[in-house]
Short mmCIF file of C-alpha atoms and ligand atoms in Angstrom, two decimals:
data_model
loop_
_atom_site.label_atom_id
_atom_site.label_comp_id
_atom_site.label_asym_id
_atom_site.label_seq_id
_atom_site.Cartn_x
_atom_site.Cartn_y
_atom_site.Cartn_z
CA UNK U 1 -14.32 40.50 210.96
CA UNK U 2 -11.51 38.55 211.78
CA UNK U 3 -9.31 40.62 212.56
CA UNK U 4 -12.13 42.33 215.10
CA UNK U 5 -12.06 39.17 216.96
CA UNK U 6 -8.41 38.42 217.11
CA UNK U 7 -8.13 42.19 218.68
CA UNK U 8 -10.96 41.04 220.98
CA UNK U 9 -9.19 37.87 222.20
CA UNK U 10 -6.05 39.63 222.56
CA UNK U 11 -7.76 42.39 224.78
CA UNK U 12 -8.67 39.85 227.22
CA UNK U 13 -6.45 37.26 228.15
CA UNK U 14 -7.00 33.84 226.79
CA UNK U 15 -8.82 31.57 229.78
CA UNK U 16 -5.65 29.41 230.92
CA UNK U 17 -6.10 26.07 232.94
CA UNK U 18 -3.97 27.54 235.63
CA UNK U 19 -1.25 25.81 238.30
CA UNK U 20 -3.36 26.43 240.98
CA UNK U 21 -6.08 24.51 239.41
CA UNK U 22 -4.47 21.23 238.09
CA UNK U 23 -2.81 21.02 241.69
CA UNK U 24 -6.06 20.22 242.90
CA UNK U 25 -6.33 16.41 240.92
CA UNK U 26 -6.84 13.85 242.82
CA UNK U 27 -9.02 11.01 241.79
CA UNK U 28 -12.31 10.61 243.02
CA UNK U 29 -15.51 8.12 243.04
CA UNK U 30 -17.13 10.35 240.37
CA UNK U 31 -13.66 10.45 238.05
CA UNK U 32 -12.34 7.04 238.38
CA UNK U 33 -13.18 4.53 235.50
CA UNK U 34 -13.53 0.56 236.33
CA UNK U 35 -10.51 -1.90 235.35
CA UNK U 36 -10.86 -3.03 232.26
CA UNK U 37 -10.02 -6.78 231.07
CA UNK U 38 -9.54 -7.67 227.52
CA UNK U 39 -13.10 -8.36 225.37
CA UNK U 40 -13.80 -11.85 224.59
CA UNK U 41 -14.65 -10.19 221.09
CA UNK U 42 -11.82 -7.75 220.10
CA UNK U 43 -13.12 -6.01 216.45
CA UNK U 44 -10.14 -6.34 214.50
CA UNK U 45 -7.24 -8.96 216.03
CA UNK U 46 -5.01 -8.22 213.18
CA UNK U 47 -4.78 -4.35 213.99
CA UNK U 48 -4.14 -2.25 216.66
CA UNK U 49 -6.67 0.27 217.10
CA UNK U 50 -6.39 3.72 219.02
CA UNK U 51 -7.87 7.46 218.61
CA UNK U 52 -11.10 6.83 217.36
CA UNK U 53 -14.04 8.74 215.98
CA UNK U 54 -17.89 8.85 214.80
CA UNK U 55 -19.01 10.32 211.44
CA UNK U 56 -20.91 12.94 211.81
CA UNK U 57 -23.02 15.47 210.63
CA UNK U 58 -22.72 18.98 210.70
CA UNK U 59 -24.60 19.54 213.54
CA UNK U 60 -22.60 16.64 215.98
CA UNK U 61 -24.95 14.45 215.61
CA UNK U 62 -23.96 10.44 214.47
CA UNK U 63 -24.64 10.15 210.78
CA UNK U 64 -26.71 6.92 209.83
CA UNK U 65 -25.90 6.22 206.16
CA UNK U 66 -28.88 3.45 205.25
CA UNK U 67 -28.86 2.28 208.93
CA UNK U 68 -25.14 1.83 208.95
CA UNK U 69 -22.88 3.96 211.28
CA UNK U 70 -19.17 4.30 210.69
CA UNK U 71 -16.33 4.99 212.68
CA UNK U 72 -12.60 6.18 211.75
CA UNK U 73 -9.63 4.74 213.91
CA UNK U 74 -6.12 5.70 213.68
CA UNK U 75 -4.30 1.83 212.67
CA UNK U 76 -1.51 0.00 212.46
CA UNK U 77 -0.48 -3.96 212.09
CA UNK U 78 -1.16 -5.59 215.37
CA UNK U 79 2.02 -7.30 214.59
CA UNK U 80 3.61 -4.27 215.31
CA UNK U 81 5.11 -3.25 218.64
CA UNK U 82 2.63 -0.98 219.92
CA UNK U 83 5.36 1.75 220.62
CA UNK U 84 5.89 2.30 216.88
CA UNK U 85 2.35 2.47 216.05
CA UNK U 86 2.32 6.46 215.56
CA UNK U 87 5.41 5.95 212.87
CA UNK U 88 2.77 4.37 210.76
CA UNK U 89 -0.16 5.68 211.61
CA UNK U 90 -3.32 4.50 209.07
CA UNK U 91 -6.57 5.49 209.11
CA UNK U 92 -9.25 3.27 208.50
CA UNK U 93 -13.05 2.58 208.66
CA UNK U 94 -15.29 0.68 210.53
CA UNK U 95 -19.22 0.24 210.17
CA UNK U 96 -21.65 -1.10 212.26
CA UNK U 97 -25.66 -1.62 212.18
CA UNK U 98 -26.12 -2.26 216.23
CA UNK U 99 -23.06 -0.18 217.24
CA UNK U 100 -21.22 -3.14 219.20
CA UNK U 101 -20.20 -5.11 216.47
CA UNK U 102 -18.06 -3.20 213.70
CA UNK U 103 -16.56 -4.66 210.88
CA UNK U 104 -13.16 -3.05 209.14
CA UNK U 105 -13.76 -1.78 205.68
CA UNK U 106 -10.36 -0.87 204.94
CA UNK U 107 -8.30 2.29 204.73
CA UNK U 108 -9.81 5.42 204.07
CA UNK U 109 -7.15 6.70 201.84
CA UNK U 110 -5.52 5.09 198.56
CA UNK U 111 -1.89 4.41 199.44
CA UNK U 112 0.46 7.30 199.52
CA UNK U 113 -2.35 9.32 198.44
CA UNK U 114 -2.84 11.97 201.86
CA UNK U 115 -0.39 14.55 203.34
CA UNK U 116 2.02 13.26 205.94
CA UNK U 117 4.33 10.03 206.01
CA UNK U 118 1.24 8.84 208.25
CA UNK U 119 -1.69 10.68 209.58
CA UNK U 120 -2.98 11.13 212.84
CA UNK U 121 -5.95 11.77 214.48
CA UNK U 122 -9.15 13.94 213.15
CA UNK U 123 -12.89 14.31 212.56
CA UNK U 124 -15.21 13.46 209.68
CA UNK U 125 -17.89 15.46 208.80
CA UNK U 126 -21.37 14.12 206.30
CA UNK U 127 -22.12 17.21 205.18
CA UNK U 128 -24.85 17.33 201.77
CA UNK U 129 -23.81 13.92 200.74
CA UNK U 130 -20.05 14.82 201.11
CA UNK U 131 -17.61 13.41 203.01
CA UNK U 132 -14.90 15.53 204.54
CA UNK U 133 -11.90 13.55 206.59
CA UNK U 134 -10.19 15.91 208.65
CA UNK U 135 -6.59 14.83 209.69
CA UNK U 136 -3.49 15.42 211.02
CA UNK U 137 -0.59 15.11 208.38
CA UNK U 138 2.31 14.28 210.87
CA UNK U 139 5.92 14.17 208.79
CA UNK U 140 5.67 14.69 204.82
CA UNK U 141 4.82 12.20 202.25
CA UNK U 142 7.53 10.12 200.97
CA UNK U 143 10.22 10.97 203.55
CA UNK U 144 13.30 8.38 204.22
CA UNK U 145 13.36 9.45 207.81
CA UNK U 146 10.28 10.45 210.11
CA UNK U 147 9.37 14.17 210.94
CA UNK U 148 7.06 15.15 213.40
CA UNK U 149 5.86 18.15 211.08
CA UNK U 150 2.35 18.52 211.95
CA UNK U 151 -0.27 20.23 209.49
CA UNK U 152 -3.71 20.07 209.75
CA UNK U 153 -5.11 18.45 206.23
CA UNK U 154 -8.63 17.15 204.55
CA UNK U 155 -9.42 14.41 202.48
CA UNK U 156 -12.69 15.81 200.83
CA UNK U 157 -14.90 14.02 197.94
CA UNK U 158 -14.93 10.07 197.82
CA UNK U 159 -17.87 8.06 197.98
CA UNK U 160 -19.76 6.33 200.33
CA UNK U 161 -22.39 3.14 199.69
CA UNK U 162 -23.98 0.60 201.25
CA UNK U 163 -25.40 -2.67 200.11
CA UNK U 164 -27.34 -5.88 201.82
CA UNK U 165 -23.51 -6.76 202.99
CA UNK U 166 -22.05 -3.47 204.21
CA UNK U 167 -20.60 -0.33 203.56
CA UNK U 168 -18.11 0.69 201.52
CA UNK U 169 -15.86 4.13 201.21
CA UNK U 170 -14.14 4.95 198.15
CA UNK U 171 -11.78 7.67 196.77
CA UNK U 172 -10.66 9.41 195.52
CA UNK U 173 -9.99 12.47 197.57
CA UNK U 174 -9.02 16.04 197.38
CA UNK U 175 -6.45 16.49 199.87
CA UNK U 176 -5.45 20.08 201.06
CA UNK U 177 -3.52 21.32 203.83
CA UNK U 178 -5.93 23.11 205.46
CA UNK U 179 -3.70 24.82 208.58
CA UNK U 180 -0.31 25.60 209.85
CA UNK U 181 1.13 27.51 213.25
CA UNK U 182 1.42 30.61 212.37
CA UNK U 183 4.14 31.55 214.76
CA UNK U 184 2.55 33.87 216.69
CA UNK U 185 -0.84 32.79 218.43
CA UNK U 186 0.31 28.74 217.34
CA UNK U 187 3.82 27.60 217.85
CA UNK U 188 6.09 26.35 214.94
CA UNK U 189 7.91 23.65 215.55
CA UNK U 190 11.33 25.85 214.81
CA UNK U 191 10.15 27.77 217.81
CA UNK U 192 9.45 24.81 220.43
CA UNK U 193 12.56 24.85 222.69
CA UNK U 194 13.07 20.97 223.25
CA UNK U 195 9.27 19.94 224.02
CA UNK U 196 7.74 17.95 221.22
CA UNK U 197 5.24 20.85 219.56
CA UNK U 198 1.82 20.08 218.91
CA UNK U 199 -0.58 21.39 216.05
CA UNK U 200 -2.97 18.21 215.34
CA UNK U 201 -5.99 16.85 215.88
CA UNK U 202 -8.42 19.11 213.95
CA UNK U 203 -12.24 18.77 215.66
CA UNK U 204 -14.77 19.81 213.65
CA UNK U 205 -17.80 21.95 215.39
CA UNK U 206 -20.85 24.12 214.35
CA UNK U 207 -21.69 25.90 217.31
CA UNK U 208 -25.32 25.40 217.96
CA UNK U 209 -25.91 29.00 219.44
CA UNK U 210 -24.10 31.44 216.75
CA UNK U 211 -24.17 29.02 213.37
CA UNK U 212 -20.39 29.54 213.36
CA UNK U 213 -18.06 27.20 211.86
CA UNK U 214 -15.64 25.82 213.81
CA UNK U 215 -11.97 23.73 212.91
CA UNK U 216 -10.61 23.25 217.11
CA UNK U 217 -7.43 21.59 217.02
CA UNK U 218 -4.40 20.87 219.85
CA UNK U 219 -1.55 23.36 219.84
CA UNK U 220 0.94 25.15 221.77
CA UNK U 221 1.85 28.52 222.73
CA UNK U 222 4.81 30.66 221.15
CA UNK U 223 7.15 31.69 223.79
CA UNK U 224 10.09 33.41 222.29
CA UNK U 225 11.52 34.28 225.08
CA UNK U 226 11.63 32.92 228.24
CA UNK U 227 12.92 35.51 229.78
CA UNK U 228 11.17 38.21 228.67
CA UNK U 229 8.35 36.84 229.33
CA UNK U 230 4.97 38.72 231.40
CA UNK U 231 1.85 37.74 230.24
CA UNK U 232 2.18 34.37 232.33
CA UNK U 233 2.16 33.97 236.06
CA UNK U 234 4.95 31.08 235.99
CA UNK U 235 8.24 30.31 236.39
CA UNK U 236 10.22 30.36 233.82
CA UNK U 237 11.29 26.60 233.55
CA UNK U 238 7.60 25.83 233.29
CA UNK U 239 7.10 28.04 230.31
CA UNK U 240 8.23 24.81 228.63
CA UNK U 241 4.59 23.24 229.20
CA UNK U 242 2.66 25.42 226.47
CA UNK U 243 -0.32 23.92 226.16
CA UNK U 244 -3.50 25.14 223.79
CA UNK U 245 -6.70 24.60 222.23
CA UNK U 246 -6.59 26.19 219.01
CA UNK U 247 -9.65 26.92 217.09
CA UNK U 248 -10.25 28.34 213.34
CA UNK U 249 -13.10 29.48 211.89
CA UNK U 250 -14.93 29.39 208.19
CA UNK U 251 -16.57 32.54 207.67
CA UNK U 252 -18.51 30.93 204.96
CA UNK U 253 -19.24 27.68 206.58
CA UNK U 254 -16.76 25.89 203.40
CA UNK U 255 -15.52 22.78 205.25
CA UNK U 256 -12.35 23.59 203.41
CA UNK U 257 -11.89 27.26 203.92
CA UNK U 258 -10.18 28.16 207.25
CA UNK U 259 -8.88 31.42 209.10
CA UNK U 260 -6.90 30.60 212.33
CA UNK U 261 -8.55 32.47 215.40
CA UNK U 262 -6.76 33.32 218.91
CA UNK U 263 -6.50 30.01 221.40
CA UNK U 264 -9.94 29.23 223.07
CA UNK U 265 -7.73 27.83 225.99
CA UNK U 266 -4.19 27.78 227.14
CA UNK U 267 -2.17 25.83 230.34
CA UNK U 268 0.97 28.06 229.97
CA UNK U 269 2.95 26.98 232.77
CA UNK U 270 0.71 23.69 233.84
CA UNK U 271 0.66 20.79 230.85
CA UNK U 272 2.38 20.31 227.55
CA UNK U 273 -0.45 18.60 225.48
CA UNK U 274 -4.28 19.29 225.35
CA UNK U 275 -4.80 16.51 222.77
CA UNK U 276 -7.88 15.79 220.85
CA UNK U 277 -10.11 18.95 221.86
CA UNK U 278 -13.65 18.69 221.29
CA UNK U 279 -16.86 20.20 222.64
CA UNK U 280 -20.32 18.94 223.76
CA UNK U 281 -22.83 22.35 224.02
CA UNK U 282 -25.73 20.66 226.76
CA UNK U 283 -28.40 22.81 228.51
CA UNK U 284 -26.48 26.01 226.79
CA UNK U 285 -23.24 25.39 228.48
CA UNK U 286 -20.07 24.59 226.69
CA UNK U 287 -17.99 21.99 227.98
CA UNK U 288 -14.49 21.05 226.16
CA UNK U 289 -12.73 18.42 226.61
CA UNK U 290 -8.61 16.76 226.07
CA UNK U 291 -6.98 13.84 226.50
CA UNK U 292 -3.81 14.64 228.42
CA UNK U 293 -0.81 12.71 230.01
CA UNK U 294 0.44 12.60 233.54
CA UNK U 295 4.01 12.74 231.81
CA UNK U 296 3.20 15.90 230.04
CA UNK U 297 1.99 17.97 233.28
CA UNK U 298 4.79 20.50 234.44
CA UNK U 299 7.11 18.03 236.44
CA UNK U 300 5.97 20.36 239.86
CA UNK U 301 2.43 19.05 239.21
CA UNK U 302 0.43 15.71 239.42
CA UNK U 303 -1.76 14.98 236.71
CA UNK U 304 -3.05 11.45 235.48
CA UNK U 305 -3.38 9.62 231.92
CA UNK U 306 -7.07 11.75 231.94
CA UNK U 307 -10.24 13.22 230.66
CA UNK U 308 -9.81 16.83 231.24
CA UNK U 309 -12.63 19.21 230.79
CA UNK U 310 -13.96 22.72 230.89
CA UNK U 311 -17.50 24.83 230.97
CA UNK U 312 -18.14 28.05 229.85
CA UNK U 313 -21.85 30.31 228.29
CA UNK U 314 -19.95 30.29 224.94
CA UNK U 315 -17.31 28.65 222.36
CA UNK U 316 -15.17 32.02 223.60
CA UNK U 317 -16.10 32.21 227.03
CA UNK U 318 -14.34 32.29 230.64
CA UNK U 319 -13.74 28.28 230.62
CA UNK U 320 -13.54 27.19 234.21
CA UNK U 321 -12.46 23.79 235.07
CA UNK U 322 -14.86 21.01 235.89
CA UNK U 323 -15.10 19.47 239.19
CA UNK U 324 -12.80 22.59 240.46
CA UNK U 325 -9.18 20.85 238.31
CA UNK U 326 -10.56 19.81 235.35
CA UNK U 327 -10.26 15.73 235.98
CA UNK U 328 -13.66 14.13 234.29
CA UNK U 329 -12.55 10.30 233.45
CA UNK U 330 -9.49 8.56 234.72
CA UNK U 331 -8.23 5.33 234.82
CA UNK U 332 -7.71 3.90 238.11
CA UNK U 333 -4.66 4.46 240.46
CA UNK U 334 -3.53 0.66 239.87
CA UNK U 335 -4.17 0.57 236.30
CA UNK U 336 -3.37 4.30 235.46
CA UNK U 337 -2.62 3.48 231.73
CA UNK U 338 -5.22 1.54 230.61
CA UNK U 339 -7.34 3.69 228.85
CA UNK U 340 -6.54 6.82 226.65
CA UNK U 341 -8.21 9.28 223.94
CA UNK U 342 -11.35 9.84 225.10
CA UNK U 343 -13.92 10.88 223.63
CA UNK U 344 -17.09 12.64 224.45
CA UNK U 345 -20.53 12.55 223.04
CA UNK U 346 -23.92 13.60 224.20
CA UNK U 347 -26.69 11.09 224.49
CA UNK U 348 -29.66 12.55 225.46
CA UNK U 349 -29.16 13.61 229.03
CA UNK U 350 -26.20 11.84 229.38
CA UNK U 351 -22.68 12.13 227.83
CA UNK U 352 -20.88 8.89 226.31
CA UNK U 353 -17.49 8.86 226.62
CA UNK U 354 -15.48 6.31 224.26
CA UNK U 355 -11.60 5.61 224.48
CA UNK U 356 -9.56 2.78 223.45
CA UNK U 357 -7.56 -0.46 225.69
CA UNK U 358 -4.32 1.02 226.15
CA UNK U 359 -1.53 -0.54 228.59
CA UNK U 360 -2.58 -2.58 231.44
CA UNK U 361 -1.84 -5.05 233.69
CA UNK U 362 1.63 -3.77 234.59
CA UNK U 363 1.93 -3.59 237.85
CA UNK U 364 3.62 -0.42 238.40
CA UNK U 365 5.54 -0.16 235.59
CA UNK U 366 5.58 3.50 233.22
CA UNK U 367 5.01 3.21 230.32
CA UNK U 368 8.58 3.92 229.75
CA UNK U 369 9.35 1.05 231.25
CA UNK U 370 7.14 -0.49 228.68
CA UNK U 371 9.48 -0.30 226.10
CA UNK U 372 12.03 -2.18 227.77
CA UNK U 373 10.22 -5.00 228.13
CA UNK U 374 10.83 -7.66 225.72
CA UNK U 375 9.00 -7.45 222.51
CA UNK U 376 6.16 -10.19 223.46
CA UNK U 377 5.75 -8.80 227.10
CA UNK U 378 4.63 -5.44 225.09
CA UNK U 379 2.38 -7.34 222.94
CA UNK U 380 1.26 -8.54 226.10
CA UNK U 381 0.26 -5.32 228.07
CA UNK U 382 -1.20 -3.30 225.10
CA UNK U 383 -5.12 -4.04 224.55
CA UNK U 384 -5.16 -2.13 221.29
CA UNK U 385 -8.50 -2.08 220.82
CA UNK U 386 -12.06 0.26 221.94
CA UNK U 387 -11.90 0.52 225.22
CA UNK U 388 -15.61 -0.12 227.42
CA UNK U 389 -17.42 3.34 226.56
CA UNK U 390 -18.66 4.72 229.83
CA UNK U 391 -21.34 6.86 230.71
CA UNK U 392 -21.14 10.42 232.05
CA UNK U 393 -23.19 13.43 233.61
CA UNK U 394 -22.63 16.82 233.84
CA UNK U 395 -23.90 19.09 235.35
CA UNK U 396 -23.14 22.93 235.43
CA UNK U 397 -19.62 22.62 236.49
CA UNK U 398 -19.64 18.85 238.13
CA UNK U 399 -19.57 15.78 236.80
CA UNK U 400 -20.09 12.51 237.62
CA UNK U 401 -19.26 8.71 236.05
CA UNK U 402 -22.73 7.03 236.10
CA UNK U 403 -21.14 3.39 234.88
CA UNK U 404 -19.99 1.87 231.27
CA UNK U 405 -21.24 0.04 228.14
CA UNK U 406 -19.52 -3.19 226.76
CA UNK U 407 -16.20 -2.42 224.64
CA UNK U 408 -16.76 -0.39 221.63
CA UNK U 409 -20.21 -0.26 222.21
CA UNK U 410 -21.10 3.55 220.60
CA UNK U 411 -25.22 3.85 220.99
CA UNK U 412 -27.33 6.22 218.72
CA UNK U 413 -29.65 8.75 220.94
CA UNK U 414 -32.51 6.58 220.17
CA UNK U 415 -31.26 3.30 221.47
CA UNK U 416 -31.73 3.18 225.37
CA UNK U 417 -28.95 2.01 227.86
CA UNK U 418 -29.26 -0.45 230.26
CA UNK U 419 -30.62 1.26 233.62
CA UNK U 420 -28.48 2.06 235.93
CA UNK U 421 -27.91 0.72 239.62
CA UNK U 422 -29.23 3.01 242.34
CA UNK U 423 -26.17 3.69 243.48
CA UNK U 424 -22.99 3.39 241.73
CA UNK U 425 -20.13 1.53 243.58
CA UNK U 426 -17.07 3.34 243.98
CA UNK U 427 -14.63 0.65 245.15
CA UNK U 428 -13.33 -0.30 241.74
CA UNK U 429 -13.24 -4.30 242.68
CA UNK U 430 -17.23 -3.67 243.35
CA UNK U 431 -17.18 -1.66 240.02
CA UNK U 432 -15.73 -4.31 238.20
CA UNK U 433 -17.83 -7.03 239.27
CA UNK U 434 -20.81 -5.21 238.79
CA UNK U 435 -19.90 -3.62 235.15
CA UNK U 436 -18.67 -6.92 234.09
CA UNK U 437 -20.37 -9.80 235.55
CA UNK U 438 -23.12 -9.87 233.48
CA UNK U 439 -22.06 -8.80 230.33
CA UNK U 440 -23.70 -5.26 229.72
CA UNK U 441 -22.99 -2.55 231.99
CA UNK U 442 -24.29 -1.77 235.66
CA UNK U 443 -27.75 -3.19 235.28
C1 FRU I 501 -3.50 10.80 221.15
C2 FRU I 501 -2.52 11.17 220.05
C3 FRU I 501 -3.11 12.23 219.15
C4 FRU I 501 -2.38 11.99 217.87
C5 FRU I 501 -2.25 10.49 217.86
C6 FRU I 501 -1.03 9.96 217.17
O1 FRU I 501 -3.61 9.44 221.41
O2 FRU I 501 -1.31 11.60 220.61
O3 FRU I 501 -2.93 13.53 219.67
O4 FRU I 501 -3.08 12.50 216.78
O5 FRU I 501 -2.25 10.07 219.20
O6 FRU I 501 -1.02 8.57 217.14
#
């Protein structure tokens, strides 16, 4: 059956997030995101805090576990500069009853006791009373010097309870490696030709329409040879910017079974990374989503530190760009790093997005300028923390950025938000009075 579909895939091109249409970014009232300012509250002051996720159940929807929900968030010691954060990568747990307030229960995994000298980003499934970590096992346990080997690994088993003073989650796990490149439809990293490779961030989805069972993950896309090269309409110097959203597939629904399928989108020739993929299925269209860097776009093109999405009538379908390039969230253009790693979720007719305090106030600086600055100036700049989540509708292939929630805040379906202004202010110094001046959102 497989096989069937990887001939089908390969028959028709994979959809590609073309040139043509990542030329057309530019931000815009409906894309741009308010300035954020450090919370008064930040959850954990002794950590930094980055890609972050919800537990879930099979279906996408936010497990409650005895009125508790938990989130995972790739950590590190706050005492750390925030540069060398992914060396070290931990992931822990956080729980919440009201979804504002989330206390840290520790890491996930005993020490030394998951693939990877640290592990990236992922998904966690509640599945039957089993929990299933999905991560990325960057490097290889034990090393003396870092790799950036990345396999795509579970942590399955453990327990999880809950008492009058929180919630607790305890191994131990099964770990497997669930998923490497296989060379030919997912790059190896002896095959990536200077570019860092990519083959992380595994995004677990049950699609909603066909029952399937779903792994999507960030990848890139073999090109052996440059030169040689037709199926792409690029130059060859931008063959370098490989791009993909990878997707396997459980036949028998085992979270720990998994058969890598053909790319559900590529951006040969346009951007580098298409990191944390995930997918929202609302009024029977598709959209997925990626994080993705204005440093990783091919250097003829101008992207942003952004949201990118896509729509499409299926998991396998024609994916077209939303809002005509594919920019849904940015940051704006005089804070254009302080917010990355977004994350989408539905909530009822609207979609949260969630991301965490990256870089700000630097005045024009890149970030690699960042890391010359001296060691407390980076402390400084980097908000390490959950970012305000903000609030999103789509519709068809247009969306729109309706306003945000406090920092961290992550609502269940059946809480309601705080009504929205008529209108929405686009000037981000209106924005930012009106999102923060009294506390909660655009009231
Ligand atoms: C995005 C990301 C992920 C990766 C993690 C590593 O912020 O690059 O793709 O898993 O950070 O820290």
């Amino acid at each position: 059956m497989l096989d069937e579909r990887w001939a089908d895939r390969d028959a028709r091109a994979v959809p590609q997030w073309t040139r043509r249409q990542a030329a057309g970014i530019r931000r815009t009232d409906e894309t741009v995101a308010p300035i954020v300012y450090p919370p008064d509250e930040q959850t954990d002051r002794d950590l930094h805090i980055w890609d972050t996720w919800l537990l879930r159940n099979r279906d996408g929807s936010i497990a409650e576990i005895d009125g508790y929900r938990v989130i995972l968030s790739l950590t590190a010691p706050a005492a750390l500069l925030p540069g060398k954060r992914h060396d070290v990568a931990t992931l822990r747990y956080f729980y919440s009853t009201d979804g504002r307030d989330w206390t840290c229960g520790g890491p996930v995994f005993e020490d030394g006791a998951a693939f990877g000298s640290r592990q990236w980003a992922g998904s966690a499934l509640y599945d039957d009373g089993q929990l299933y970590f999905f991560y990325t096992a960057a490097g290889s346990r034990g090393e003396d010097e870092l790799t950036y080997t990345q396999r795509i690994a579970v942590g399955s088993g453990g327990t999880i309870t809950t008492d009058g003073d929180g919630l607790s989650i305890t191994g131990p796990f099964d770990h497997e490696i669930l998923l490497e490149p296989d060379g030919e439809h997912y790059e190896r990293e002896a095959q990536s030709r200077g570019m860092i490779y990519t083959f992380r961030d595994p995004w677990f989805f049950e699609d909603p329409q066909t029952g399937e069972t779903c792994l999507l993950f960030e990848a890139n896309t073999p090109i052996p040879d440059p030169d040689r090269e037709a199926r792409f309409d690029v130059d060859r110097d931008a063959l370098d910017f490989n791009g993909s959203v990878g997707v396997a597939v459980s036949p028998s629904g085992d979270p720990t079974e998994w058969e890598l399928d053909a790319p559900l989108l590529e951006a040969v020739g346009t951007n580098q990374e298409l990191e944390r993929p995930h997918v929202i299925v609302q009024d029977g269209s598709y959209y997925l989503f990626i994080s993705s860097h204005e440093h990783t776009f091919e250097p003829g093109l101008e992207g942003y530190d952004a949201l990118y999405g896509f729509v499409a009538d299926s998991l396998r379908g024609e994916y077209t760009p939303l809002n005509g390039s594919g920019l849904v969230v940015t940051n704006p253009a005089d804070a254009p790093f302080q917010t990355y790693s977004w994350l989408a979720y539905p909530h009822r007719e609207e979609i949260l997005v969630s991301s965490f305090f990256n870089y700000y106030d630097l005045q024009g600086l890149s970030l690699d300028d960042v890391a010359h600055l001296p060691p407390a100036e980076q402390q400084r700049r980097f908000g390490g923390t959950l970012a305000p989540t903000l609030r999103l509708t789509a519709n068809s292939d247009e969306t729109r950025l309706l306003g945000a929630l406090e920092h961290g805040h992550l609502p269940l379906p059946d809480e309601d938000l705080p009504r929205l202004l008529a209108e929405y202010v686009a000037d981000t110094n209106d924005r930012t009075k009106t999102t923060y001046g009294d506390g909660d959102a655009r009231r």
